[in-house]
CSV table of C-alpha atoms in Angstrom, one decimal:
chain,number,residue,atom,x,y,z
A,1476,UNK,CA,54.4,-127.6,-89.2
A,1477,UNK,CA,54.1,-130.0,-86.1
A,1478,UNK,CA,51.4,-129.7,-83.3
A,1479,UNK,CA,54.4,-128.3,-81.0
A,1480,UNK,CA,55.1,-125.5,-83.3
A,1481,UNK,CA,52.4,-124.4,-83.6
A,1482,UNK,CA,51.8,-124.2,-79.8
A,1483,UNK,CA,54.8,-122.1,-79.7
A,1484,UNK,CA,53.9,-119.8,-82.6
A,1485,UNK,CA,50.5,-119.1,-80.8
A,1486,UNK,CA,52.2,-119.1,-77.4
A,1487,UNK,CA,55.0,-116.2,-79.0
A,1488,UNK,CA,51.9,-114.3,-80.9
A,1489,UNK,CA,49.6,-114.2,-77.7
A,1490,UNK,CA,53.0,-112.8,-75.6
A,1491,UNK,CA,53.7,-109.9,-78.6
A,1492,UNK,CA,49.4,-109.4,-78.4
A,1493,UNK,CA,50.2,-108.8,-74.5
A,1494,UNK,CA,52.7,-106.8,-74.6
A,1495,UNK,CA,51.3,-104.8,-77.3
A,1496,UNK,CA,48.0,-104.3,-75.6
A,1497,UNK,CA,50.0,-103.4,-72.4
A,1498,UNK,CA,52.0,-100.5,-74.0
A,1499,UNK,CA,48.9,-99.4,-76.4
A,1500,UNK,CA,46.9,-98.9,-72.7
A,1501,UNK,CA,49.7,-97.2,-71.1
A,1502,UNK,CA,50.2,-94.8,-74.1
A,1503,UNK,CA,46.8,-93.3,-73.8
A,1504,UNK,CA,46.1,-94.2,-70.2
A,1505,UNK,CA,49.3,-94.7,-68.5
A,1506,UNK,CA,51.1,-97.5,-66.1
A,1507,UNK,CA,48.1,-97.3,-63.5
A,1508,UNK,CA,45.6,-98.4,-65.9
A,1509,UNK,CA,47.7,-101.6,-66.9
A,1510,UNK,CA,46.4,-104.1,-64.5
A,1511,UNK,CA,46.0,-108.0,-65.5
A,1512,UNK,CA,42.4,-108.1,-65.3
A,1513,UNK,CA,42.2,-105.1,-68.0
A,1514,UNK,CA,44.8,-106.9,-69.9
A,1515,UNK,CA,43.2,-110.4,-69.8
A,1516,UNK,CA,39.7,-108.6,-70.9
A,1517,UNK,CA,41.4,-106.6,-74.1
A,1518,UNK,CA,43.1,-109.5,-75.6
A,1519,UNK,CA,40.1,-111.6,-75.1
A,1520,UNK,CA,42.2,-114.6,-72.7
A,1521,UNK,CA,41.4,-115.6,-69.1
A,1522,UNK,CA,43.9,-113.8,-66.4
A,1523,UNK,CA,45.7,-117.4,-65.5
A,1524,UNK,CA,46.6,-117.5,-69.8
A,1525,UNK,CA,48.0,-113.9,-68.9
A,1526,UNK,CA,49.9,-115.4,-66.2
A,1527,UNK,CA,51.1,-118.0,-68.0
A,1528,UNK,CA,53.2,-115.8,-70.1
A,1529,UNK,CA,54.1,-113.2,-67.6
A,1530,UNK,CA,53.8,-113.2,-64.0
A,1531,UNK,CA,52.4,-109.7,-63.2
A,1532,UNK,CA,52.5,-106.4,-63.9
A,1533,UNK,CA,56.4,-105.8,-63.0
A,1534,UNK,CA,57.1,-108.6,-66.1
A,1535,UNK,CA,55.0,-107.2,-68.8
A,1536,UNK,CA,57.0,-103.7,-67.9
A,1537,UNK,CA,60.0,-105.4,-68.2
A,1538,UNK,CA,59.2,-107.0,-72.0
A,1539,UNK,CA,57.9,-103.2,-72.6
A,1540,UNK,CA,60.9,-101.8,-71.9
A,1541,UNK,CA,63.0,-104.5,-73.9
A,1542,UNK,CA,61.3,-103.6,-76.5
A,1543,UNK,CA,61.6,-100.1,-76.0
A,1544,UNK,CA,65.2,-100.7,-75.8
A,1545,UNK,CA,65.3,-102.3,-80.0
A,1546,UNK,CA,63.7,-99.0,-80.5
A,1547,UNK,CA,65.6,-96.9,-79.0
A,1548,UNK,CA,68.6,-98.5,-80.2
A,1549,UNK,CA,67.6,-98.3,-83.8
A,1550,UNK,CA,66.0,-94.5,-83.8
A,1551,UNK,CA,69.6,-93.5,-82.1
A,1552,UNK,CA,71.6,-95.6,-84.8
A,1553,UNK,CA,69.7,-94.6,-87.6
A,1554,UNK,CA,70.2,-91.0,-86.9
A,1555,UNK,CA,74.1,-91.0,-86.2
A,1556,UNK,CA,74.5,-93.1,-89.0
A,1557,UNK,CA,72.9,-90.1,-91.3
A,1558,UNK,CA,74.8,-87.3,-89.4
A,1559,UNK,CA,78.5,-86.5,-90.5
A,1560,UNK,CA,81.3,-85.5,-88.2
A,1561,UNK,CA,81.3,-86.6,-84.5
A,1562,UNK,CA,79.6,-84.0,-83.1
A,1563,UNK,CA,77.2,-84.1,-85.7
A,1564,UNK,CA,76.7,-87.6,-84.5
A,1565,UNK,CA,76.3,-86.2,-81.0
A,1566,UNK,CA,73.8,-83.8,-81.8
A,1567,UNK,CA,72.0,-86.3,-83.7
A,1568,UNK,CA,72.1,-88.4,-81.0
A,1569,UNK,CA,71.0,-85.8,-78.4
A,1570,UNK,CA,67.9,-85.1,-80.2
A,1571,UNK,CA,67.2,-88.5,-81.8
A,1572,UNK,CA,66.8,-89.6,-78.0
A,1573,UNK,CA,64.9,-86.6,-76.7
A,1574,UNK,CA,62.3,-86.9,-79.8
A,1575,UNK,CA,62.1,-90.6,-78.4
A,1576,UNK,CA,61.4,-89.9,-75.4
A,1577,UNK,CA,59.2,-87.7,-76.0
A,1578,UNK,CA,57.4,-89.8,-78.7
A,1579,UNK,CA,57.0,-92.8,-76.2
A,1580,UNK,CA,56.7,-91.6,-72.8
A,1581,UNK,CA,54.6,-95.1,-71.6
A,1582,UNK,CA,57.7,-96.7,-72.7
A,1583,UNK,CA,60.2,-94.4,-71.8
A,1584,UNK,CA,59.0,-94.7,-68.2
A,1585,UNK,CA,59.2,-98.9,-68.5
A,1586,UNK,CA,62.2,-98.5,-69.2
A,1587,UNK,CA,63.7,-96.0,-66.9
A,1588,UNK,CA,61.2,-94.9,-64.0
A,1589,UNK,CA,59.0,-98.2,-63.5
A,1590,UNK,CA,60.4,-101.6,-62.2
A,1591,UNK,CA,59.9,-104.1,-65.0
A,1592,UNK,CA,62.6,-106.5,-62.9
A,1593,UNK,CA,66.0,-105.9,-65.1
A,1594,UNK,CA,69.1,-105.6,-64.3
A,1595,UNK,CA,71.4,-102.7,-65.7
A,1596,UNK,CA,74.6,-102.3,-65.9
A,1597,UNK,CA,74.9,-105.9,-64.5
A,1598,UNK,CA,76.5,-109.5,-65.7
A,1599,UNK,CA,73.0,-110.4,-66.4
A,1600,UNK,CA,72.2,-106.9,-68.1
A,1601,UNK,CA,69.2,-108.1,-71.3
A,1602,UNK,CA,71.0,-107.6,-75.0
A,1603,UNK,CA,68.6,-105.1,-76.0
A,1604,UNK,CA,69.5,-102.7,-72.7
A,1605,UNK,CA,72.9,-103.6,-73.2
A,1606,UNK,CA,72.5,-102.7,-77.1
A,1607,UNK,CA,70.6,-99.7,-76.3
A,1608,UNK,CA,73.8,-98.5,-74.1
A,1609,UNK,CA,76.0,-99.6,-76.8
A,1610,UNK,CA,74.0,-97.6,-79.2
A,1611,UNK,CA,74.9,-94.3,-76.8
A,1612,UNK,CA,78.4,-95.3,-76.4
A,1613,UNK,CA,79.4,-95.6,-80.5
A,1614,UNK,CA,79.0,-92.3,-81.4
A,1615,UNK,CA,79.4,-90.7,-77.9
A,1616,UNK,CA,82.8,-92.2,-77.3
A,1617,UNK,CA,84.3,-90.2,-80.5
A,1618,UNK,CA,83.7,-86.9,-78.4
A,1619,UNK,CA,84.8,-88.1,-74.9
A,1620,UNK,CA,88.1,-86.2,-75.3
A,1621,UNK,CA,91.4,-87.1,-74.2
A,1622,UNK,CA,91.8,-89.0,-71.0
A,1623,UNK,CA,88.1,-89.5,-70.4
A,1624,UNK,CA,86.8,-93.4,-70.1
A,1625,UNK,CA,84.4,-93.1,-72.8
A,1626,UNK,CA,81.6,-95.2,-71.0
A,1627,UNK,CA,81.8,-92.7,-68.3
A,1628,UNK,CA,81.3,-90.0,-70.4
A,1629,UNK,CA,78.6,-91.9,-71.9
A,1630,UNK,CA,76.8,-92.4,-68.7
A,1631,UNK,CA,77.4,-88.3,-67.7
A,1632,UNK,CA,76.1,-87.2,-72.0
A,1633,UNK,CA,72.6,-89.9,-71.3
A,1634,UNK,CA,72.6,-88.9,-67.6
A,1635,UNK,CA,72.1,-85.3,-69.2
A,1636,UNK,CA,69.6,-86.3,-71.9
A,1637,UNK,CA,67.6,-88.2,-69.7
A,1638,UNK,CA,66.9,-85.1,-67.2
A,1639,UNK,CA,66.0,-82.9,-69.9
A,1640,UNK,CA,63.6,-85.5,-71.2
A,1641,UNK,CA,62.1,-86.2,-68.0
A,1642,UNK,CA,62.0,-82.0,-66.9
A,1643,UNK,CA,60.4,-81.0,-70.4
A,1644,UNK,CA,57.9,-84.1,-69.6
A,1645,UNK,CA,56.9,-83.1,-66.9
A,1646,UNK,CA,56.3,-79.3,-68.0
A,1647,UNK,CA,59.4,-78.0,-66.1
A,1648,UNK,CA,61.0,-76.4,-69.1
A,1649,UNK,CA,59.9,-73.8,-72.1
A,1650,UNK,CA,59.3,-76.1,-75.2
A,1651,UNK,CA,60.7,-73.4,-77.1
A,1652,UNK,CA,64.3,-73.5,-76.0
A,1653,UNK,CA,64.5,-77.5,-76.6
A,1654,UNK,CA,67.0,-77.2,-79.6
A,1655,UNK,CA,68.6,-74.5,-77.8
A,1656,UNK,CA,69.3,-77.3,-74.5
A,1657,UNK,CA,70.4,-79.5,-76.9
A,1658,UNK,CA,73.0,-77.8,-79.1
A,1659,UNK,CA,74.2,-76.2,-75.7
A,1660,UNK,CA,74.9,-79.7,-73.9
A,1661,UNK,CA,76.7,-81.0,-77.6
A,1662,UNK,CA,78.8,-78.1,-77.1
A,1663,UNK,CA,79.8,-78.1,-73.8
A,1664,UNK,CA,79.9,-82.0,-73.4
A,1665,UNK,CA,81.1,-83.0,-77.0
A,1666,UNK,CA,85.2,-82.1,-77.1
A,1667,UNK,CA,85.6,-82.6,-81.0
């Protein structure tokens, strides 16, 4: 291995230790307790090596939320891909996401409350949101019905999810009717 590569092998380990440090703080502490100086101290490098690899705060959300995204992407497509039927898919969908969400709420928020500086639904939209999206779109645009642009329904179906996430979050609705929210929004939104 020459010198270089293994400046960029350390360079790409030290970003994955920041970024991992960043969502390990905001899982137990949340965003406000992510700040450079706490970052640079945990991963044991001065705050200008921080810098080097990201340039604040609003960056390290952004590779949180990319991440997130992969995730995301892969929970939602390993769940569909188990589930038979279209709405079956749907439903696995619905609570593949919401169990997410719920699972990660640090990165849930990185990627759909905080600023982490990306673009979406944009020319210059990252692969992983736009793989994340796509993720939504395959089984959610077999149960679009008729005469409905399936990325619209798409858009309306995660529109959906992502308020009941964000309402059970914030203690807004019973825990106990979760399943009951979910089968009622695959049956009213899903046309099989």
């Amino acid at each position: 291995m020459s010198v270089q590569e293994r400046k960029e092998r350390e360079r790409a380990d030290r970003e994955r230790l920041i970024v991992a440090t960043a969502r390990e703080l905001a899982e137990r502490q949340g965003w406000d307790a992510v700040t450079t100086r706490r970052l640079a101290e945990r991963i044991e490098y001065s705050q200008p090596v921080l810098y080097s690899h990201f340039r604040g705060k609003r960056e390290i959300i952004g590779a949180v939320a990319l991440e997130g995204a992969t995730e995301m992407a892969a929970a939602l497509r390993a769940a569909t891909s188990a589930a038979h039927g279209p709405r079956a898919r749907a439903a696995a969908l619905a609570r593949a996401y919401l169990d997410f969400a719920g699972d990660n709420p640090a990165v849930y928020d990185a990627m759909f409350r905080l600023d982490g500086g990306l673009a979406f639904a944009e020319e210059d939209t990252p692969e992983p949101l736009k793989d994340a999206f796509a993720a939504l779109l395959e089984p959610l645009g077999e149960v679009a019905g008729e005469g409905v642009h399936p990325g619209l329904f798409t858009e309306v179906f995660w529109a959906s999810l992502h308020g009941l996430a964000t309402l059970a979050r914030a203690g807004r609705l019973p825990l106990e009717d979760a399943e009951r929210r979910t089968e009622l929004l695959v049956d009213r939104l899903a046309v099989v």
